[in-house]
DNA sequence: ATCCAGGTACCCA
DNA sequence: TGGGTACATGGA
């Protein structure tokens, strides 16, 4: 009988003090990756093309399907989050003169243990092209359908993420059956661009933020938001701030200083908000943004969906 | 039923 | 450059 992944011996990684806090559930469910599935046994997903399972018991990560080096690299466990938070706090104080930003602290407390992971750029790119104007459950479903139709079959009910060449030759009708709607041609054109320039995503890793962003935005279906998500979640440019409707609402609602940037324009632009966040939160502004996004539903906002004060 | 969602492309002044 | 609009789909 063929040995199943779930029967394989499990490995354990005990987190050190410097690697805490770490919250696996929050990290995998906070809207940065869309293909991890949770069950009673823990999370199942794919890292570097291999099926992996992982669960957390206190300070221990119990996993299989990858080695410890891969685990640490994928979850960025060598990032010292406590120091990172201190850097954000210092930046806030430097900018505002205030000792504490209680709104940020609320988000950081609720998002404690969240970690920005290191995704594969190609998968991240396609995923966030799929993400536009959708909610997270829909995005996950869409990507799952794409893998089922165009990815390599790995086991009974599991498929790999399709390669650029697989999507480049897909027809629009086929992609549309994956609930992609008007995004279908974007996906095909971007897959074709990567297929014809296979080193593009590797080159981007060597570019400065602004140049990297410009290169990404040349791709079909990639605007500022998608480009920034890829820069943050795949290339781990922690100073990059993706601005969606939630982040916009949170920043404009809670940080009136941002309004000064818009000049005589009607509203703050995307870059007004992103640049304010970089100035205010500093070089880990992307992390701050992700704390806000992860705790968006419970943050004290009164101008959005009737959310009440705490 | 209506509104909204990890937006972008396209068009116009 | 900034502002408007169409675009597919599913969840609330």
mmCIF file of N, CA, C and O (backbone and C1' of nucleotides) in Angstrom, chain A residues 31 244 289-290 304, chain B residues 5-9:
data_model
loop_
_atom_site.group_PDB
_atom_site.id
_atom_site.type_symbol
_atom_site.label_atom_id
_atom_site.label_comp_id
_atom_site.label_asym_id
_atom_site.label_seq_id
_atom_site.Cartn_x
_atom_site.Cartn_y
_atom_site.Cartn_z
ATOM 1 N N UNK A 31 -5.030 36.341 4.735
ATOM 2 C CA UNK A 31 -5.229 36.933 3.420
ATOM 3 C C UNK A 31 -3.970 37.207 2.632
ATOM 4 O O UNK A 31 -3.987 37.990 1.693
ATOM 5 N N UNK A 244 -5.752 48.561 0.146
ATOM 6 C CA UNK A 244 -7.069 48.142 -0.316
ATOM 7 C C UNK A 244 -8.119 49.007 0.380
ATOM 8 O O UNK A 244 -7.773 49.938 1.099
ATOM 9 N N UNK A 289 0.765 47.443 8.161
ATOM 10 C CA UNK A 289 -0.401 47.313 7.305
ATOM 11 C C UNK A 289 -1.059 45.956 7.476
ATOM 12 O O UNK A 289 -2.285 45.847 7.541
ATOM 13 N N UNK A 290 -0.249 44.899 7.581
ATOM 14 C CA UNK A 290 -0.819 43.552 7.674
ATOM 15 C C UNK A 290 -1.452 43.305 9.040
ATOM 16 O O UNK A 290 -2.433 42.572 9.141
ATOM 17 N N UNK A 304 -17.488 52.291 8.960
ATOM 18 C CA UNK A 304 -17.465 51.178 8.022
ATOM 19 C C UNK A 304 -18.268 50.028 8.595
ATOM 20 O O UNK A 304 -17.954 49.519 9.657
ATOM 21 P P DA B 5 -16.004 46.758 0.329
ATOM 22 O "O5'" DA B 5 -15.231 45.395 0.005
ATOM 23 C "C5'" DA B 5 -15.410 44.280 0.852
ATOM 24 C "C4'" DA B 5 -14.982 43.015 0.137
ATOM 25 C "C3'" DA B 5 -13.534 43.031 -0.381
ATOM 26 O "O3'" DA B 5 -12.994 41.729 -0.230
ATOM 27 C "C1'" DA B 5 -15.008 42.636 -2.179
ATOM 28 P P DG B 6 -11.985 41.484 1.102
ATOM 29 O "O5'" DG B 6 -10.472 41.671 0.680
ATOM 30 C "C5'" DG B 6 -10.035 41.377 -0.626
ATOM 31 C "C4'" DG B 6 -9.123 42.512 -1.086
ATOM 32 C "C3'" DG B 6 -8.472 42.288 -2.451
ATOM 33 O "O3'" DG B 6 -8.248 43.542 -3.063
ATOM 34 C "C1'" DG B 6 -6.815 42.472 -0.829
ATOM 35 P P DG B 7 -9.537 44.376 -3.731
ATOM 36 O "O5'" DG B 7 -8.943 44.626 -5.178
ATOM 37 C "C5'" DG B 7 -8.011 45.709 -5.377
ATOM 38 C "C4'" DG B 7 -7.492 45.549 -6.768
ATOM 39 C "C3'" DG B 7 -6.600 46.680 -7.247
ATOM 40 O "O3'" DG B 7 -5.612 46.101 -8.090
ATOM 41 C "C1'" DG B 7 -8.619 46.639 -8.515
ATOM 42 P P DT B 8 -4.573 47.047 -8.919
ATOM 43 O "O5'" DT B 8 -5.206 46.942 -10.371
ATOM 44 C "C5'" DT B 8 -5.394 45.656 -10.951
ATOM 45 C "C4'" DT B 8 -5.866 45.789 -12.382
ATOM 46 C "C3'" DT B 8 -5.083 46.806 -13.220
ATOM 47 O "O3'" DT B 8 -4.791 46.205 -14.474
ATOM 48 C "C1'" DT B 8 -7.397 47.329 -13.251
ATOM 49 P P DA B 9 -3.948 46.983 -15.601
ATOM 50 O "O5'" DA B 9 -5.059 47.324 -16.694
ATOM 51 C "C5'" DA B 9 -5.905 46.292 -17.172
ATOM 52 C "C4'" DA B 9 -6.889 46.833 -18.191
ATOM 53 C "C3'" DA B 9 -6.279 47.760 -19.240
ATOM 54 O "O3'" DA B 9 -6.913 47.512 -20.489
ATOM 55 C "C1'" DA B 9 -7.922 48.931 -17.991
#
